[in-house]
Coordinates of C-alpha atoms in Angstrom, one line a residue:
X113 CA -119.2 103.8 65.7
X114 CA -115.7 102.9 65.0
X115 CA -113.8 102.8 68.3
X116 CA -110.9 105.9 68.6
X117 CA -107.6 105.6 68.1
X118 CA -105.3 106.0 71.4
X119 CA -101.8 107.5 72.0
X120 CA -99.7 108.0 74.9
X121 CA -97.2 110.7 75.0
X122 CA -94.1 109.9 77.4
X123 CA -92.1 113.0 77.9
X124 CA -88.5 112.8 79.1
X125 CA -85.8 116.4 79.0
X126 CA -86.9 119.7 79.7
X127 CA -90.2 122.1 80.1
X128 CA -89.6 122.7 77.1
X129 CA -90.3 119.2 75.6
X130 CA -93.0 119.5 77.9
X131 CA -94.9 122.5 76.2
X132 CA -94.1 120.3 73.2
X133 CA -95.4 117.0 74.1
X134 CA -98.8 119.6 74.8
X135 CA -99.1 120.7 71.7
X136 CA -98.8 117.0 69.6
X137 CA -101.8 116.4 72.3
X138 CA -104.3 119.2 71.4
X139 CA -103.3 118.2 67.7
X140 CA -104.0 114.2 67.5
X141 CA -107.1 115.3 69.7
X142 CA -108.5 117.8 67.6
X143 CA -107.9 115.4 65.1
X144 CA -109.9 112.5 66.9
X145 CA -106.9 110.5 68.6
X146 CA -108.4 109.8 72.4
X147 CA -105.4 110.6 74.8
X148 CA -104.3 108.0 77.6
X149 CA -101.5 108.3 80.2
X150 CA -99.7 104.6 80.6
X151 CA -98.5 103.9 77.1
X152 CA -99.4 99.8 78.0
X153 CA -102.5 101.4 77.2
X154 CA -102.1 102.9 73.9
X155 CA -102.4 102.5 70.5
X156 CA -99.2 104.3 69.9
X157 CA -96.9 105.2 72.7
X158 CA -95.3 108.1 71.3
X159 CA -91.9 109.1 73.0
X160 CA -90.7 112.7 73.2
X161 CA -86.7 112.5 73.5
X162 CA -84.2 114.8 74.6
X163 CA -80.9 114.8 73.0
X164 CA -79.0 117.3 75.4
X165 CA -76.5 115.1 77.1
X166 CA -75.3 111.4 76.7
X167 CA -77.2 110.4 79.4
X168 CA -80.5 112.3 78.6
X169 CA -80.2 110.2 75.4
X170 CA -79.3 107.0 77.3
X171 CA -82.5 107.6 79.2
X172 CA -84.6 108.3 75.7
X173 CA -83.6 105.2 74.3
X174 CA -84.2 103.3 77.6
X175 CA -87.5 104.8 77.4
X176 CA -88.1 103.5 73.6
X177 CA -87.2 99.8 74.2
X178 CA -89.4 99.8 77.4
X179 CA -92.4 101.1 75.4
X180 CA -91.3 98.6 72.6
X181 CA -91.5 95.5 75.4
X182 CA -95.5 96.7 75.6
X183 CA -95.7 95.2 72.4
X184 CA -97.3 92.0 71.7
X185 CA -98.4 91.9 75.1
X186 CA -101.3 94.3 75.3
X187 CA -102.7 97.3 73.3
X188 CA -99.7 98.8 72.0
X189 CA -99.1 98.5 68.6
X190 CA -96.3 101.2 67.6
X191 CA -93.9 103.1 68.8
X192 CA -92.9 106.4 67.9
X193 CA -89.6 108.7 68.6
X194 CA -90.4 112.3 68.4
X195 CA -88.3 115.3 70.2
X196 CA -84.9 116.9 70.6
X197 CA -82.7 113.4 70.4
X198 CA -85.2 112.7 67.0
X199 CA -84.8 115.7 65.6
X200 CA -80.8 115.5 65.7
X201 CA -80.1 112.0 65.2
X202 CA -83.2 111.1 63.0
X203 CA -82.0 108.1 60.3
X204 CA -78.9 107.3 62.1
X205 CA -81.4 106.9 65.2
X206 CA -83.6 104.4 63.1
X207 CA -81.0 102.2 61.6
X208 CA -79.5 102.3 65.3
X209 CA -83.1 101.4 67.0
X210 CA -84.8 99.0 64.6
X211 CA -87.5 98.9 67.3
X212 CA -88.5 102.3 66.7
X213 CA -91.6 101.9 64.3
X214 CA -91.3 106.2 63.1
X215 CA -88.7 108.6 63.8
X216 CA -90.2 112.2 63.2
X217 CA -88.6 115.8 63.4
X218 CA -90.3 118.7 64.2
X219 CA -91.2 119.0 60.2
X220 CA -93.5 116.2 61.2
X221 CA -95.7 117.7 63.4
X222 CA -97.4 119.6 61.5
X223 CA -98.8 116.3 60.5
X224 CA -98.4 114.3 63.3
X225 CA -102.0 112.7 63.1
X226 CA -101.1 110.8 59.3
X227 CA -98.0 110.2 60.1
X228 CA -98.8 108.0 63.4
X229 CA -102.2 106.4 61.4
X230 CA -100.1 105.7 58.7
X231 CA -97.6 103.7 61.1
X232 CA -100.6 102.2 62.9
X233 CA -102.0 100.9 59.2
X234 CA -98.6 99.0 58.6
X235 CA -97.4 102.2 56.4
X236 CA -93.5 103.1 56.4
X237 CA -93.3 107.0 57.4
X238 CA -89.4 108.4 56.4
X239 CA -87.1 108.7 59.2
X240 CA -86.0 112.0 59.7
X241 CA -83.4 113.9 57.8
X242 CA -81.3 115.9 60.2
X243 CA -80.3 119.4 59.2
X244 CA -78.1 122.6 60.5
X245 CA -81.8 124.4 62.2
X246 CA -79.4 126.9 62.3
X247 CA -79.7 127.8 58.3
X248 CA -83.3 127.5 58.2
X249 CA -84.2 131.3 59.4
X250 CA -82.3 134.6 58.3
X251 CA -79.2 135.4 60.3
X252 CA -80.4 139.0 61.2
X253 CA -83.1 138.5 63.8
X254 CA -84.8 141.6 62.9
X255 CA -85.8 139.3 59.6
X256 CA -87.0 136.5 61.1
X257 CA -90.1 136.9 62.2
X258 CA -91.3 137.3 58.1
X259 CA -89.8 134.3 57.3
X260 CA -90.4 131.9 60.0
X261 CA -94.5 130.9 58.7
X262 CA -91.9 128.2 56.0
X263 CA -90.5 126.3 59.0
X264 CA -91.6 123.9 61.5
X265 CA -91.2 125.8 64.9
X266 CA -92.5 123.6 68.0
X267 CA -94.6 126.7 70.0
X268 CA -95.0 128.6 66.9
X269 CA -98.0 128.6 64.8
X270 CA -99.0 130.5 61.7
X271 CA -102.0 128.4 60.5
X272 CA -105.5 128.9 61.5
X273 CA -107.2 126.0 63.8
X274 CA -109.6 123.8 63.1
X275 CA -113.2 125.2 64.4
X276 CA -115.2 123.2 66.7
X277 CA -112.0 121.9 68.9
X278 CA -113.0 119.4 71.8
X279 CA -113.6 120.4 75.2
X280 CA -109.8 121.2 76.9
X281 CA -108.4 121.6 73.8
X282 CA -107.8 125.2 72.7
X283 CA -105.4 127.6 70.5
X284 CA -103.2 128.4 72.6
X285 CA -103.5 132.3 71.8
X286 CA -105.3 133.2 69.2
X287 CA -106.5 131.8 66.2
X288 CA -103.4 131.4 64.4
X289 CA -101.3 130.0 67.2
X290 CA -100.2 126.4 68.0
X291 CA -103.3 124.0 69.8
X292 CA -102.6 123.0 73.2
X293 CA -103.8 119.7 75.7
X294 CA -103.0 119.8 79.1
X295 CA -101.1 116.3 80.2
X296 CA -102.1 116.4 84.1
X297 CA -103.8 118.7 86.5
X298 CA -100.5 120.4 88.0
X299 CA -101.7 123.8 89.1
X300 CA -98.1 124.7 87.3
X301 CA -97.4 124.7 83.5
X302 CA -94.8 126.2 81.1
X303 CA -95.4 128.6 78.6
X304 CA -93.0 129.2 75.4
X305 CA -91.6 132.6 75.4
X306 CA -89.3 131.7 72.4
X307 CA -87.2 128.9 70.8
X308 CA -83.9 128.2 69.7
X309 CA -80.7 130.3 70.6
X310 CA -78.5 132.5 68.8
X311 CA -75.1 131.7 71.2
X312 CA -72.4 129.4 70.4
X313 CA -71.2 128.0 73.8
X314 CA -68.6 125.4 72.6
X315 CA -69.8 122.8 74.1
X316 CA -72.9 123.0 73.4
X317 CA -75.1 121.2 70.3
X318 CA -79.0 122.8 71.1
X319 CA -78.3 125.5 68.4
X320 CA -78.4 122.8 65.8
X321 CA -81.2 121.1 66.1
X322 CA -83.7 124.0 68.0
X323 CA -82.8 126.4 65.5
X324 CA -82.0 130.3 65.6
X325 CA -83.3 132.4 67.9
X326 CA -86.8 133.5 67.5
X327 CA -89.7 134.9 70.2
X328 CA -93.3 135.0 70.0
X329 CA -95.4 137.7 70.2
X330 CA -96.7 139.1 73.6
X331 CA -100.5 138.9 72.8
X332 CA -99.6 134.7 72.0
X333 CA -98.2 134.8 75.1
X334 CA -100.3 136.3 76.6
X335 CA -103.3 134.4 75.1
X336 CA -101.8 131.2 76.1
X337 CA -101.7 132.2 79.5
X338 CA -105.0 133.0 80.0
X339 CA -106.4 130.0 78.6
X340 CA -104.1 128.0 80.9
X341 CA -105.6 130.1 83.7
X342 CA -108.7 129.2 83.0
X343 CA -107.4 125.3 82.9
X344 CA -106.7 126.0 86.6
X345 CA -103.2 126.8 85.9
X346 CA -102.2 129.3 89.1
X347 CA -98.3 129.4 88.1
X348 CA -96.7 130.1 85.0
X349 CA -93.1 129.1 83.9
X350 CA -91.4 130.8 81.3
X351 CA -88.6 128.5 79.1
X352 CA -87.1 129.0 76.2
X353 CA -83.1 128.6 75.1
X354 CA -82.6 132.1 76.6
X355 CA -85.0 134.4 77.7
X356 CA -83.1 137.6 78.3
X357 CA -82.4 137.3 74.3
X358 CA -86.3 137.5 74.3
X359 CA -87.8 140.3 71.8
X360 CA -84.8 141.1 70.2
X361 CA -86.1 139.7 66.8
X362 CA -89.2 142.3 67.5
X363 CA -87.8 145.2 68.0
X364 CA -87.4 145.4 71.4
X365 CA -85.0 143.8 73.2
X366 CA -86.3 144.7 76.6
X367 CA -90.1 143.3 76.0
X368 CA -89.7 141.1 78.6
X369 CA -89.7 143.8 81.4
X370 CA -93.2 145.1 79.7
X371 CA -94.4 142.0 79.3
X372 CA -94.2 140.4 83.0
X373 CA -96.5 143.1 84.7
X374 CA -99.4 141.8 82.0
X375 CA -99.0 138.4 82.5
X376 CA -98.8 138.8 86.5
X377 CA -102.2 140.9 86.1
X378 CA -104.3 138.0 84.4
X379 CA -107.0 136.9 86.0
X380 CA -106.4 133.3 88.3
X381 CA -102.6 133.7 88.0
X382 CA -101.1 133.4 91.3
X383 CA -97.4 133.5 90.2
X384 CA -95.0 133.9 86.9
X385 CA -91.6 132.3 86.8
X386 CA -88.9 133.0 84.2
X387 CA -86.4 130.1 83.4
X388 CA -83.0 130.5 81.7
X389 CA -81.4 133.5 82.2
X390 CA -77.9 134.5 80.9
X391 CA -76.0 136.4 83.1
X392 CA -74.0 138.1 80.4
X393 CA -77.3 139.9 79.5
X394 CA -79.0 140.7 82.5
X395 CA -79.7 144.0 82.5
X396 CA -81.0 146.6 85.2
X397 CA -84.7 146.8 83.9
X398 CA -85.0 143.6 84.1
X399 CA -83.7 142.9 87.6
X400 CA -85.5 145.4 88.6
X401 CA -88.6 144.0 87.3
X402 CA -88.2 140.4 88.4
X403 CA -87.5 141.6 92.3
X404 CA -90.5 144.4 92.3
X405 CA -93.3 143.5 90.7
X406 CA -96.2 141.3 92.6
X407 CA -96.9 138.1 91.3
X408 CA -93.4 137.6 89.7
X409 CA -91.0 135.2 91.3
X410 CA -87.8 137.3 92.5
X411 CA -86.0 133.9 90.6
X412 CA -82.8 133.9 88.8
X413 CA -82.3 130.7 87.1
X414 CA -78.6 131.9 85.8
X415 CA -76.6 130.2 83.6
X416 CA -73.1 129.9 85.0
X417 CA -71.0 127.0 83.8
X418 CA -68.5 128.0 85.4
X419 CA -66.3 131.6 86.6
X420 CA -62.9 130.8 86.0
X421 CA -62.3 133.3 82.9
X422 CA -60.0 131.1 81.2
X423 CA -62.3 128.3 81.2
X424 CA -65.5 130.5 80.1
X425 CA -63.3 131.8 77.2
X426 CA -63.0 128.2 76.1
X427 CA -66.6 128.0 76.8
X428 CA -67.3 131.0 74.8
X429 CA -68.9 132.7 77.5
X430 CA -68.4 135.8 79.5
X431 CA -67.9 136.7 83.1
X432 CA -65.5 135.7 86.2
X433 CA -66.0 134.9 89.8
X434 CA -66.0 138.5 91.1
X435 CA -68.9 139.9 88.5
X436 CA -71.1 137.2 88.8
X437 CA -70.7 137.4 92.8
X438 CA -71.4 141.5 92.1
X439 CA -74.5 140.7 90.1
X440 CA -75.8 138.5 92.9
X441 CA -75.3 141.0 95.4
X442 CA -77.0 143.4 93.3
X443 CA -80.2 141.2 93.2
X444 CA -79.6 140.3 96.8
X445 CA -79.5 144.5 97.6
X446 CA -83.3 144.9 96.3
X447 CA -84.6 141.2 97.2
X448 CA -82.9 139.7 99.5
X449 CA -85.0 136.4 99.8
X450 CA -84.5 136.7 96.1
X451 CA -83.9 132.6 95.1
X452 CA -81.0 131.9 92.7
X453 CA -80.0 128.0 90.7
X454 CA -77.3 127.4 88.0
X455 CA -75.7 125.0 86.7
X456 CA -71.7 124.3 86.3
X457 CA -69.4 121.8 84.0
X458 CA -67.0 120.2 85.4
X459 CA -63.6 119.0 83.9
X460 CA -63.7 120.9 80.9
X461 CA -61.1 121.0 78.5
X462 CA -58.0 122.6 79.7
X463 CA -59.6 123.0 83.5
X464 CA -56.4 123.6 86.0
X465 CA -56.7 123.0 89.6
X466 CA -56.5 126.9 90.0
X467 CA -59.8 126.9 87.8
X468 CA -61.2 124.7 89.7
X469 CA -60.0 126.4 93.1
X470 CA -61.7 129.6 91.4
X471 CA -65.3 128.2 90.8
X472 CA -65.2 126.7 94.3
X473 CA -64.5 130.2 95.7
X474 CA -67.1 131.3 93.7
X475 CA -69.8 128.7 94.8
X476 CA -68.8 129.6 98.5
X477 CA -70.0 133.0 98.0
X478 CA -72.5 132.7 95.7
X479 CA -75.2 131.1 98.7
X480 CA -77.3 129.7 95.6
X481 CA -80.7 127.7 96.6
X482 CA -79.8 124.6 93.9
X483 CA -76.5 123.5 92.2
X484 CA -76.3 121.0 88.9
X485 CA -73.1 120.1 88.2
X486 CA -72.1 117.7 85.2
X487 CA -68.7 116.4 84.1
X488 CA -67.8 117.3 80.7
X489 CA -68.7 114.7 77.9
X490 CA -67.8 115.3 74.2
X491 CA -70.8 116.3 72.3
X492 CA -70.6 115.6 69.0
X493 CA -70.8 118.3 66.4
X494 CA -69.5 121.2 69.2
X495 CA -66.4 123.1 69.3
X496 CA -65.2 122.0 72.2
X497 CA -65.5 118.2 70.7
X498 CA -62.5 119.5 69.0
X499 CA -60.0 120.7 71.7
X500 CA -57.1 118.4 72.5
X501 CA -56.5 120.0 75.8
X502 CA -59.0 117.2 77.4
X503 CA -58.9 115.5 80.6
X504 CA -58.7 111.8 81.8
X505 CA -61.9 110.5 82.5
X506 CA -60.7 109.7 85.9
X507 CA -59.6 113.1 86.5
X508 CA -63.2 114.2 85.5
X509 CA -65.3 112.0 87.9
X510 CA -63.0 112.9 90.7
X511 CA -63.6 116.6 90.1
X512 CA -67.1 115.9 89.1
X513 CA -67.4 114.0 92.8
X514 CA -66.0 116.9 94.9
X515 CA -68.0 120.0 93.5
X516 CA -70.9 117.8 93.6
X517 CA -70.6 116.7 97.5
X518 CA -69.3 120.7 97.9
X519 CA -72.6 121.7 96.6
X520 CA -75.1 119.5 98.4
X521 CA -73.2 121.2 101.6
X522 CA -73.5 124.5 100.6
X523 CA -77.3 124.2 99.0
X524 CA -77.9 122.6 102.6
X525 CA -76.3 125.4 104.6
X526 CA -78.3 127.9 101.9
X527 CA -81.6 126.2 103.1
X528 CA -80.8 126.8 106.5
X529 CA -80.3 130.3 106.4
X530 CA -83.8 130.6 105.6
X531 CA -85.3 129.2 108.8
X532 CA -87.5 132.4 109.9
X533 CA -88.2 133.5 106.6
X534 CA -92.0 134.0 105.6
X535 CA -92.8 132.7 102.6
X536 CA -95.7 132.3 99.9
X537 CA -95.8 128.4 99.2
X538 CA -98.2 127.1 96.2
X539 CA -99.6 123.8 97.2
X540 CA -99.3 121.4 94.4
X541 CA -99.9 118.3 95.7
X542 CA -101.3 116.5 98.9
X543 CA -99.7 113.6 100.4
X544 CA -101.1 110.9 102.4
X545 CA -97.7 110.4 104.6
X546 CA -96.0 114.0 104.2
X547 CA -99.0 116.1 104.1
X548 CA -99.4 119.2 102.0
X549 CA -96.7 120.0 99.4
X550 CA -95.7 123.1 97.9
X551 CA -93.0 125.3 96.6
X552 CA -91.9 128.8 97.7
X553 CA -91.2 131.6 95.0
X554 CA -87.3 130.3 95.0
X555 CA -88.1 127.0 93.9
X556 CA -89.1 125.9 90.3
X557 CA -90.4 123.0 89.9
X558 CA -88.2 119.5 89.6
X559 CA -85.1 121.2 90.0
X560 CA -85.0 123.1 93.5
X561 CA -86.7 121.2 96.3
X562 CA -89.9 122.0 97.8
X563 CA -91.4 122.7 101.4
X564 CA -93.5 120.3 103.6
X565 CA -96.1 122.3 105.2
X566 CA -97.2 121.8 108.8
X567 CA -99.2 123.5 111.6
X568 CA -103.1 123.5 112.2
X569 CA -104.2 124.6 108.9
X570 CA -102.8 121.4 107.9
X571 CA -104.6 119.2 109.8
X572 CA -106.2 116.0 108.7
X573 CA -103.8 115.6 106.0
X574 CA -104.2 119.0 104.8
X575 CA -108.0 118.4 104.2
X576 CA -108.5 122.2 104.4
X577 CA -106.3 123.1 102.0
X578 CA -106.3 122.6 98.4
X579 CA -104.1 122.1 95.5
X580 CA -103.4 125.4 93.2
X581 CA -103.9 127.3 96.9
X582 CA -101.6 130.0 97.8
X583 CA -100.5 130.1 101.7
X584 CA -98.6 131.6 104.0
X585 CA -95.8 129.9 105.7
X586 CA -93.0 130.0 108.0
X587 CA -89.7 128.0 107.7
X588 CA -89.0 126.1 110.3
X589 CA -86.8 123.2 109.7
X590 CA -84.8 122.0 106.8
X591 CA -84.6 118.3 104.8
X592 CA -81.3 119.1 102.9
X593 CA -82.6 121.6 100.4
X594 CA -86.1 120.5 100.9
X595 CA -87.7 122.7 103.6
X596 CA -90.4 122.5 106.2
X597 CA -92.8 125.2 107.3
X598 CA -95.7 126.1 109.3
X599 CA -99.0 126.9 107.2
X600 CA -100.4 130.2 108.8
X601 CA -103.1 130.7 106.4
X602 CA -104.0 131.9 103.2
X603 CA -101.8 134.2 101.5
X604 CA -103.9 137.7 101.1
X605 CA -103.1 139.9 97.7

C-alpha cells in the first residue's frame, strides 16, 4: 500500500483563518492526505496567511521562508501560500516570493487536494489572480444568498460531501455544508456566522479580498455546532467581519438574537461567545440577549477605532466619546460583570492633539477588560491611503507609545476592580508550573488574558480537574490583566 501523502497547515491571523485552515483539513483528509502538526514533518507545509496589516503580512512571509528552510533537509518537499495575504496579493506575491512553490485563492479550495498533488508531482499550479471580492455577489443582500453557490466562499458550502468521510472528519452542518477537521483538542473553537463585510471604513482593505457580506443559515450553524460538541468542544466562538450585520441577507436582520438561545441549548455546550460587534448597530434585542440568556457570554467585543467624531468621520464610522460611554453604561445597567475589548488606531490622518485628548477621555471611562491599539499604516487600495492630511511617522510611534502604556494601566486597574467577583472559569489547559488555566466569560481567547486558578480543588497540579471543565472561582489577585482565583468547585447549571 502506497504510503499517504502528508500536509501541515500553519495558521497565522485571525479565528477566522482558523475555521479556514479546518476546513482545507477535513477536505485533503477526506481526500486521503494524512494530517501532521510540525510542517518539518510534512509533505507539503501549507501556510494560511493573513493580509490585514503590514506586520501580519511581515509575519506570513516570515512564516513562508521558515517553512521553505525545511526544505532539503527533511520531509518537506513544497510549500504552499493559502489565506487572506494570498488571496489579495496572489501573482505579485509569487514573483515577490520565488520560494513559494503555489499561491492559491479561495477559488482554489474547492480543489485544494490537485492542486497541492500536482505541486508535489513537479506540476506548475497558476498563482492567483486577485480580484475586487467585492463584485463577485449582488449588491442588494436580500439577492445574495441565490447567487452565492457560483463563488468560492471559505465557510460556505453548496456541494454535497463525499460519503464514507474518515473518523473526525464531518460536514460541518449538513450535507451540503463545508467538511470540517479539528487542528488540536482546545475545548474552544470558532464557528463561521458569516463572511465578508458590507462597510467601507477608510482604512480598511478586508472588503476586497473577503468579499460582500453574506451569513449562513441558522440550521448550518447550528449543525456545525453540534458536531463540534460532540468533538468535545464546550465553548463556541462566533467570528465573522461583523456579526451584528448577521441575517440581514435572510431576511431578518435580528436572527442573531433567535439564534443564540438555540445554540446555548445544545447538548455539551458549556458557553457561546460572539466576536466582532459594531457599535453603530447594536441594538436593544440584542443586548439584551447577550447579558440574559444562560450559557451566552455577557461579551462585547466592540469595534471602536476611535471616539473623536472628526476622526471617525475620516474613518467612515459613526459615534463619539459620550455615546459609546452611554452604550457601555447601558450594558453595564443589566450586566454589570458584563466584559468589554476594542480596538483603537492611532495617528490617523488628520488626528489633532484634541482628538487624541478625546479618545484618552474616553478610554478613562470606558473601564474596558483589553485594549489593541495600532499606529496607522497606509494600506494599500483604502481610502484613507489617499488623504494628504498624514502624520510623521515619529509623531505616530510617539502617540502609538502613550495610548499604549495608558491602556496597559487602565486594563490593569480594570482587572483589579474585579477582585471579589465570582466567576465561571473554563479550564483549557493544565500547567505543570502554573497549575490549572482557564478563562472567565469576559475573556476570549488570545486576546484578553486568562485566570490562574488556585485553592484545594487544585491540588496536585490540578489532577482533579480537567480540561473542557466548568468551575467556580473567586478572584483574588491580579497579574496585569491576567487574573488569579480560587477554584471552589464545579460550576452547577
Amino acid at each position: 500500500m502506497p504510503e499517504r501523502r502528508t500536509v501541515a497547515l500553519v495558521t497565522l491571523g485571525c479565528a477566522r483563518n482558523e475555521v479556514d485552515s479546518e476546513e482545507l483539513a477535513g477536505r485533503l483528509e477526506a481526500d486521503g492526505w494524512q494530517l501532521v502538526e510540525d510542517a518539518e514533518d510534512a509533505d507539503v507545509a501549507v501556510v494560511n496567511t493573513c493580509g490585514f496589516v503590514e506586520a501580519a503580512k511581515k509575519d506570513s512571509v516570515d512564516a513562508l521562508l521558515e517553512a521553505n528552510d525545511l526544505k532539503g533537509h527533511g520531509k518537506t518537499q513544497a510549500v504552499v501560500a493559502v489565506g487572506c495575504m494570498a488571496e489579495r496579493y496572489g501573482k505579485e506575491l509569487a514573483d515577490a516570493l520565488p520560494e513559494a512553490d503555489g499561491v492559491l485563492g479561495f477559488d482554489d479550495y474547492s480543489d485544494i487536494s490537485n492542486r497541492l498533488q500536482t505541486i508535489l508531482s513537479g506540476g506548475s499550479v497558476e498563482a492567483h489572480t486577485p480580484r475586487d471580492r467585492r463584485k463577485l455577489l449582488p449588491i442588494s443582500p436580500a439577492e445574495r444568498q441565490l447567487a452565492k453557490a457560483d463563488v468560492a466562499l471559505p465557510g460556505h458550502a453548496d456541494t454535497a460531501a463525499p460519503k464514507d468521510l474518515p473518523e473526525g472528519v464531518a460536514p460541518a452542518s449538513g450535507p451540503r455544508a463545508p467538511l470540517r477537521r479539528r487542528l488540536g483538542s482546545n475545548p474552544v473553537a470558532s464557528v463561521k456566522l458569516a463572511s465578508g463585510c458590507d462597510r467601507r471604513c477608510s482604512f480598511c482593505a478586508i472588503p476586497s479580498f473577503r468579499g460582500s457580506f453574506i451569513s449562513r443559515r441558522p440550521s448550518d450553524v447550528l449543525g456545525e455546532t453540534r458536531w463540534l460538541a460532540e468533538q468535545g468542544v464546550k465553548e463556541v466562538m462566533l467570528v465573522s467581519e461583523n456579526n451584528t450585520s448577521y441575517g440581514k441577507d435572510l431576511g431578518d436582520i435580528r436572527l442573531l438574537e433567535t439564534l443564540l438561545p438555540e445554540l446555548a441549548a445544545v447538548d455539551g455546550i458549556e458557553r457561546v461567545r460572539v466576536s466582532y460587534l459594531q457599535p453603530a448597530e447594536m441594538r436593544p434585542g440584542l443586548i439584551d440577549v447577550l447579558t440574559s440568556t444562560e450559557k451566552v457570554a455577557p461579551y462585547f467585543d466592540l469595534s471602536f477605532q476611535h471616539s473623536a467624531p472628526g476622526v471617525l468621520r475620516a474613518m467612515r464610522r459613526f459615534g463619539d466619546t459620550d455615546r459609546f460611554l452611554e452604550l457601555l453604561e447601558t450594558i453595564r445597567g443589566k450586566a454589570p460583570q458584563a466584559g468589554v475589548r476594542s480596538n483603537f488606531i492611532v495617528g490617523f490622518p488628520g488626528e489633532s492633539e484634541g482628538d487624541l485628548a478625546e479618545l484618552e477621555r474616553f478610554l478613562t471611562g470606558a473601564r474596558l477588560d483589553a485594549i489593541g491599539v495600532f499606529g496607522y499604516s497606509d494600506e494599500e487600495g483604502t481610502e484613507a491611503a489617499t488623504y494628504t492630511e498624514k502624520l510623521p511617522q515619529d509623531i505616530v510611534d510617539e502617540r502609538l507609545a502613550h495610548i499604549a502604556r495608558l491602556a496597559e494601566d487602565l486594563t490593569s486597574q480594570r482587572a483589579e476592580e474585579r477582585l471579589g467577583e465570582s466567576v465561571e472559569v473554563l479550564v483549557e489547559s493544565l500547567d505543570e508550573e502554573e497549575g490549572p488555566l482557564g478563562r472567565a466569560a469576559h475573556q476570549a481567547p488570545e486576546t484578553d488574558g486568562q485566570i490562574r486558578l488556585t485553592g484545594a480543588a487544585t491540588a496536585d497540579g490540578g489532577a482533579g480537574l480537567q480540561v473542557g471543565r466548568m468551575v467556580v472561582a473567586k478572584v483574588v489577585g491580579t497579574e496585569g490583566v491576567d487574573l488569579v482565583a480560587e477554584c471552589l468547585g464545579e460550576a452547577g447549571r
